[in-house]
Amino acid sequence: MVVNTASTGFEGESAALETGLGMAVVDTSAHGGMSMLIWTEGSAYKTVNSIGFQSLTVRARGDQCNGAPIMNVSIDGSLVMTTQVPQSGWTDYTVPVTRTAGAHSFEINFAND
């Protein structure tokens, strides 16, 4: 998972995740060679400083099991994206969302284990 805005970005494996829900793994097909693997219902969290942005892109892929995973993305506690992740290869999911400069908290959740 990679999260990008027009002004900043972070690699998913740098996000915090509760123990037992997933982990950072080597993934040569991922940007930077690592990715965050979430294998059960759970969220990854990260707070980043930004100069402000007008869109958000999350690069994700999903293992298909009885349908596509559902990804929910929140910024500062507000849900900004809910989408299925039907692609097994890395795919960008973008949503227009405006935030001003400052620290912003991101939560990426997979809700349908």
JSON list of C-alpha atoms in Angstrom, two decimals:
[
{"chain": "A", "resi": 1, "resn": "MET", "atom": "CA", "xyz": [0.00, 0.00, 0.00]},
{"chain": "A", "resi": 2, "resn": "VAL", "atom": "CA", "xyz": [1.29, 3.46, -0.94]},
{"chain": "A", "resi": 3, "resn": "VAL", "atom": "CA", "xyz": [-0.59, 6.64, -0.05]},
{"chain": "A", "resi": 4, "resn": "ASN", "atom": "CA", "xyz": [0.09, 9.81, -2.04]},
{"chain": "A", "resi": 5, "resn": "THR", "atom": "CA", "xyz": [-1.27, 13.31, -2.09]},
{"chain": "A", "resi": 6, "resn": "ALA", "atom": "CA", "xyz": [-0.12, 16.12, -4.35]},
{"chain": "A", "resi": 7, "resn": "SER", "atom": "CA", "xyz": [2.22, 17.32, -1.61]},
{"chain": "A", "resi": 8, "resn": "THR", "atom": "CA", "xyz": [3.29, 14.25, 0.35]},
{"chain": "A", "resi": 9, "resn": "GLY", "atom": "CA", "xyz": [3.13, 10.51, 0.50]},
{"chain": "A", "resi": 10, "resn": "PHE", "atom": "CA", "xyz": [4.08, 7.52, 2.59]},
{"chain": "A", "resi": 11, "resn": "GLU", "atom": "CA", "xyz": [4.72, 3.84, 2.14]},
{"chain": "A", "resi": 12, "resn": "GLY", "atom": "CA", "xyz": [2.12, 1.59, 3.71]},
{"chain": "A", "resi": 13, "resn": "GLU", "atom": "CA", "xyz": [4.71, -0.48, 5.56]},
{"chain": "A", "resi": 14, "resn": "SER", "atom": "CA", "xyz": [5.60, 2.64, 7.59]},
{"chain": "A", "resi": 15, "resn": "ALA", "atom": "CA", "xyz": [2.07, 2.81, 9.02]},
{"chain": "A", "resi": 16, "resn": "ALA", "atom": "CA", "xyz": [1.13, 1.47, 12.46]},
{"chain": "A", "resi": 17, "resn": "LEU", "atom": "CA", "xyz": [-0.95, -1.69, 12.61]},
{"chain": "A", "resi": 18, "resn": "GLU", "atom": "CA", "xyz": [-2.25, -3.59, 15.62]},
{"chain": "A", "resi": 19, "resn": "THR", "atom": "CA", "xyz": [-0.36, -6.82, 16.36]},
{"chain": "A", "resi": 20, "resn": "GLY", "atom": "CA", "xyz": [-1.90, -9.87, 14.74]},
{"chain": "A", "resi": 21, "resn": "LEU", "atom": "CA", "xyz": [-3.74, -8.01, 11.96]},
{"chain": "A", "resi": 22, "resn": "GLY", "atom": "CA", "xyz": [-0.90, -7.94, 9.43]},
{"chain": "A", "resi": 23, "resn": "MET", "atom": "CA", "xyz": [2.69, -6.91, 8.93]},
{"chain": "A", "resi": 24, "resn": "ALA", "atom": "CA", "xyz": [5.21, -5.32, 6.60]},
{"chain": "A", "resi": 25, "resn": "VAL", "atom": "CA", "xyz": [6.46, -7.83, 4.03]},
{"chain": "A", "resi": 26, "resn": "VAL", "atom": "CA", "xyz": [9.05, -7.95, 1.25]},
{"chain": "A", "resi": 27, "resn": "ASP", "atom": "CA", "xyz": [7.22, -7.45, -2.04]},
{"chain": "A", "resi": 28, "resn": "THR", "atom": "CA", "xyz": [9.42, -6.91, -5.09]},
{"chain": "A", "resi": 29, "resn": "SER", "atom": "CA", "xyz": [6.39, -5.78, -7.13]},
{"chain": "A", "resi": 30, "resn": "ALA", "atom": "CA", "xyz": [5.63, -2.96, -4.67]},
{"chain": "A", "resi": 31, "resn": "HIS", "atom": "CA", "xyz": [7.05, 0.55, -4.76]},
{"chain": "A", "resi": 32, "resn": "GLY", "atom": "CA", "xyz": [10.16, 0.45, -2.58]},
{"chain": "A", "resi": 33, "resn": "GLY", "atom": "CA", "xyz": [10.19, -3.37, -2.42]},
{"chain": "A", "resi": 34, "resn": "MET", "atom": "CA", "xyz": [7.99, -3.63, 0.69]},
{"chain": "A", "resi": 35, "resn": "SER", "atom": "CA", "xyz": [4.27, -3.52, 1.37]},
{"chain": "A", "resi": 36, "resn": "MET", "atom": "CA", "xyz": [1.80, -3.69, 4.25]},
{"chain": "A", "resi": 37, "resn": "LEU", "atom": "CA", "xyz": [-0.08, -6.98, 4.31]},
{"chain": "A", "resi": 38, "resn": "ILE", "atom": "CA", "xyz": [-3.37, -6.81, 6.22]},
{"chain": "A", "resi": 39, "resn": "TRP", "atom": "CA", "xyz": [-4.80, -10.32, 6.49]},
{"chain": "A", "resi": 40, "resn": "THR", "atom": "CA", "xyz": [-7.84, -9.72, 8.67]},
{"chain": "A", "resi": 41, "resn": "GLU", "atom": "CA", "xyz": [-10.26, -6.91, 9.38]},
{"chain": "A", "resi": 42, "resn": "GLY", "atom": "CA", "xyz": [-8.12, -4.08, 10.62]},
{"chain": "A", "resi": 43, "resn": "SER", "atom": "CA", "xyz": [-6.66, -0.66, 10.02]},
{"chain": "A", "resi": 44, "resn": "ALA", "atom": "CA", "xyz": [-3.28, 0.85, 9.33]},
{"chain": "A", "resi": 45, "resn": "TYR", "atom": "CA", "xyz": [-2.66, 4.34, 10.77]},
{"chain": "A", "resi": 46, "resn": "LYS", "atom": "CA", "xyz": [-0.21, 7.11, 9.94]},
{"chain": "A", "resi": 47, "resn": "THR", "atom": "CA", "xyz": [0.00, 10.83, 10.72]},
{"chain": "A", "resi": 48, "resn": "VAL", "atom": "CA", "xyz": [1.93, 12.98, 8.27]},
{"chain": "A", "resi": 49, "resn": "ASN", "atom": "CA", "xyz": [2.67, 16.66, 7.89]},
{"chain": "A", "resi": 50, "resn": "SER", "atom": "CA", "xyz": [1.51, 18.10, 4.59]},
{"chain": "A", "resi": 51, "resn": "ILE", "atom": "CA", "xyz": [1.58, 21.44, 2.80]},
{"chain": "A", "resi": 52, "resn": "GLY", "atom": "CA", "xyz": [-2.05, 20.76, 1.84]},
{"chain": "A", "resi": 53, "resn": "PHE", "atom": "CA", "xyz": [-3.60, 18.68, -0.92]},
{"chain": "A", "resi": 54, "resn": "GLN", "atom": "CA", "xyz": [-6.61, 18.35, -3.22]},
{"chain": "A", "resi": 55, "resn": "SER", "atom": "CA", "xyz": [-6.61, 14.62, -3.94]},
{"chain": "A", "resi": 56, "resn": "LEU", "atom": "CA", "xyz": [-5.61, 11.35, -2.36]},
{"chain": "A", "resi": 57, "resn": "THR", "atom": "CA", "xyz": [-4.31, 8.25, -4.13]},
{"chain": "A", "resi": 58, "resn": "VAL", "atom": "CA", "xyz": [-3.95, 4.88, -2.45]},
{"chain": "A", "resi": 59, "resn": "ARG", "atom": "CA", "xyz": [-2.12, 2.15, -4.35]},
{"chain": "A", "resi": 60, "resn": "ALA", "atom": "CA", "xyz": [-3.47, -1.20, -3.23]},
{"chain": "A", "resi": 61, "resn": "ARG", "atom": "CA", "xyz": [-4.10, -4.74, -4.37]},
{"chain": "A", "resi": 62, "resn": "GLY", "atom": "CA", "xyz": [-6.42, -7.38, -3.01]},
{"chain": "A", "resi": 63, "resn": "ASP", "atom": "CA", "xyz": [-6.47, -11.12, -2.64]},
{"chain": "A", "resi": 64, "resn": "GLN", "atom": "CA", "xyz": [-9.84, -12.22, -3.99]},
{"chain": "A", "resi": 65, "resn": "CYS", "atom": "CA", "xyz": [-11.74, -14.56, -1.67]},
{"chain": "A", "resi": 66, "resn": "ASN", "atom": "CA", "xyz": [-15.52, -14.72, -1.95]},
{"chain": "A", "resi": 67, "resn": "GLY", "atom": "CA", "xyz": [-15.39, -11.29, -3.58]},
{"chain": "A", "resi": 68, "resn": "ALA", "atom": "CA", "xyz": [-13.11, -8.29, -3.55]},
{"chain": "A", "resi": 69, "resn": "PRO", "atom": "CA", "xyz": [-11.78, -6.71, -0.35]},
{"chain": "A", "resi": 70, "resn": "ILE", "atom": "CA", "xyz": [-13.44, -3.42, 0.64]},
{"chain": "A", "resi": 71, "resn": "MET", "atom": "CA", "xyz": [-11.07, -0.58, 1.46]},
{"chain": "A", "resi": 72, "resn": "ASN", "atom": "CA", "xyz": [-12.18, 2.36, 3.59]},
{"chain": "A", "resi": 73, "resn": "VAL", "atom": "CA", "xyz": [-9.90, 5.40, 3.88]},
{"chain": "A", "resi": 74, "resn": "SER", "atom": "CA", "xyz": [-10.35, 8.14, 6.46]},
{"chain": "A", "resi": 75, "resn": "ILE", "atom": "CA", "xyz": [-8.48, 11.40, 6.95]},
{"chain": "A", "resi": 76, "resn": "ASP", "atom": "CA", "xyz": [-8.66, 13.08, 10.34]},
{"chain": "A", "resi": 77, "resn": "GLY", "atom": "CA", "xyz": [-11.51, 10.75, 11.30]},
{"chain": "A", "resi": 78, "resn": "SER", "atom": "CA", "xyz": [-13.68, 11.52, 8.25]},
{"chain": "A", "resi": 79, "resn": "LEU", "atom": "CA", "xyz": [-14.38, 8.76, 5.73]},
{"chain": "A", "resi": 80, "resn": "VAL", "atom": "CA", "xyz": [-13.20, 9.96, 2.29]},
{"chain": "A", "resi": 81, "resn": "MET", "atom": "CA", "xyz": [-13.18, 6.73, 0.24]},
{"chain": "A", "resi": 82, "resn": "THR", "atom": "CA", "xyz": [-14.91, 3.37, 0.23]},
{"chain": "A", "resi": 83, "resn": "THR", "atom": "CA", "xyz": [-14.09, 1.12, -2.70]},
{"chain": "A", "resi": 84, "resn": "GLN", "atom": "CA", "xyz": [-13.74, -2.49, -3.67]},
{"chain": "A", "resi": 85, "resn": "VAL", "atom": "CA", "xyz": [-10.21, -3.64, -4.51]},
{"chain": "A", "resi": 86, "resn": "PRO", "atom": "CA", "xyz": [-10.84, -6.21, -7.26]},
{"chain": "A", "resi": 87, "resn": "GLN", "atom": "CA", "xyz": [-7.33, -6.07, -8.74]},
{"chain": "A", "resi": 88, "resn": "SER", "atom": "CA", "xyz": [-4.68, -8.58, -7.66]},
{"chain": "A", "resi": 89, "resn": "GLY", "atom": "CA", "xyz": [-1.97, -6.28, -9.09]},
{"chain": "A", "resi": 90, "resn": "TRP", "atom": "CA", "xyz": [-1.04, -2.87, -7.71]},
{"chain": "A", "resi": 91, "resn": "THR", "atom": "CA", "xyz": [-3.70, -0.34, -8.76]},
{"chain": "A", "resi": 92, "resn": "ASP", "atom": "CA", "xyz": [-4.20, 3.36, -7.93]},
{"chain": "A", "resi": 93, "resn": "TYR", "atom": "CA", "xyz": [-7.47, 4.39, -6.26]},
{"chain": "A", "resi": 94, "resn": "THR", "atom": "CA", "xyz": [-7.90, 8.19, -6.27]},
{"chain": "A", "resi": 95, "resn": "VAL", "atom": "CA", "xyz": [-10.45, 10.45, -4.66]},
{"chain": "A", "resi": 96, "resn": "PRO", "atom": "CA", "xyz": [-10.71, 14.26, -4.69]},
{"chain": "A", "resi": 97, "resn": "VAL", "atom": "CA", "xyz": [-10.31, 15.53, -1.15]},
{"chain": "A", "resi": 98, "resn": "THR", "atom": "CA", "xyz": [-9.01, 18.89, 0.05]},
{"chain": "A", "resi": 99, "resn": "ARG", "atom": "CA", "xyz": [-7.04, 19.45, 3.23]},
{"chain": "A", "resi": 100, "resn": "THR", "atom": "CA", "xyz": [-5.03, 22.48, 4.32]},
{"chain": "A", "resi": 101, "resn": "ALA", "atom": "CA", "xyz": [-1.42, 22.46, 5.49]},
{"chain": "A", "resi": 102, "resn": "GLY", "atom": "CA", "xyz": [-0.66, 20.69, 8.76]},
{"chain": "A", "resi": 103, "resn": "ALA", "atom": "CA", "xyz": [-0.63, 17.26, 10.35]},
{"chain": "A", "resi": 104, "resn": "HIS", "atom": "CA", "xyz": [-3.24, 14.83, 9.04]},
{"chain": "A", "resi": 105, "resn": "SER", "atom": "CA", "xyz": [-4.12, 11.37, 10.31]},
{"chain": "A", "resi": 106, "resn": "PHE", "atom": "CA", "xyz": [-4.75, 8.64, 7.72]},
{"chain": "A", "resi": 107, "resn": "GLU", "atom": "CA", "xyz": [-6.53, 5.36, 8.40]},
{"chain": "A", "resi": 108, "resn": "ILE", "atom": "CA", "xyz": [-6.74, 2.62, 5.78]},
{"chain": "A", "resi": 109, "resn": "ASN", "atom": "CA", "xyz": [-9.15, -0.16, 6.73]},
{"chain": "A", "resi": 110, "resn": "PHE", "atom": "CA", "xyz": [-10.06, -3.45, 5.09]},
{"chain": "A", "resi": 111, "resn": "ALA", "atom": "CA", "xyz": [-13.53, -4.18, 6.38]},
{"chain": "A", "resi": 112, "resn": "ASN", "atom": "CA", "xyz": [-14.62, -7.55, 4.98]},
{"chain": "A", "resi": 113, "resn": "ASP", "atom": "CA", "xyz": [-12.25, -10.30, 6.03]}
]
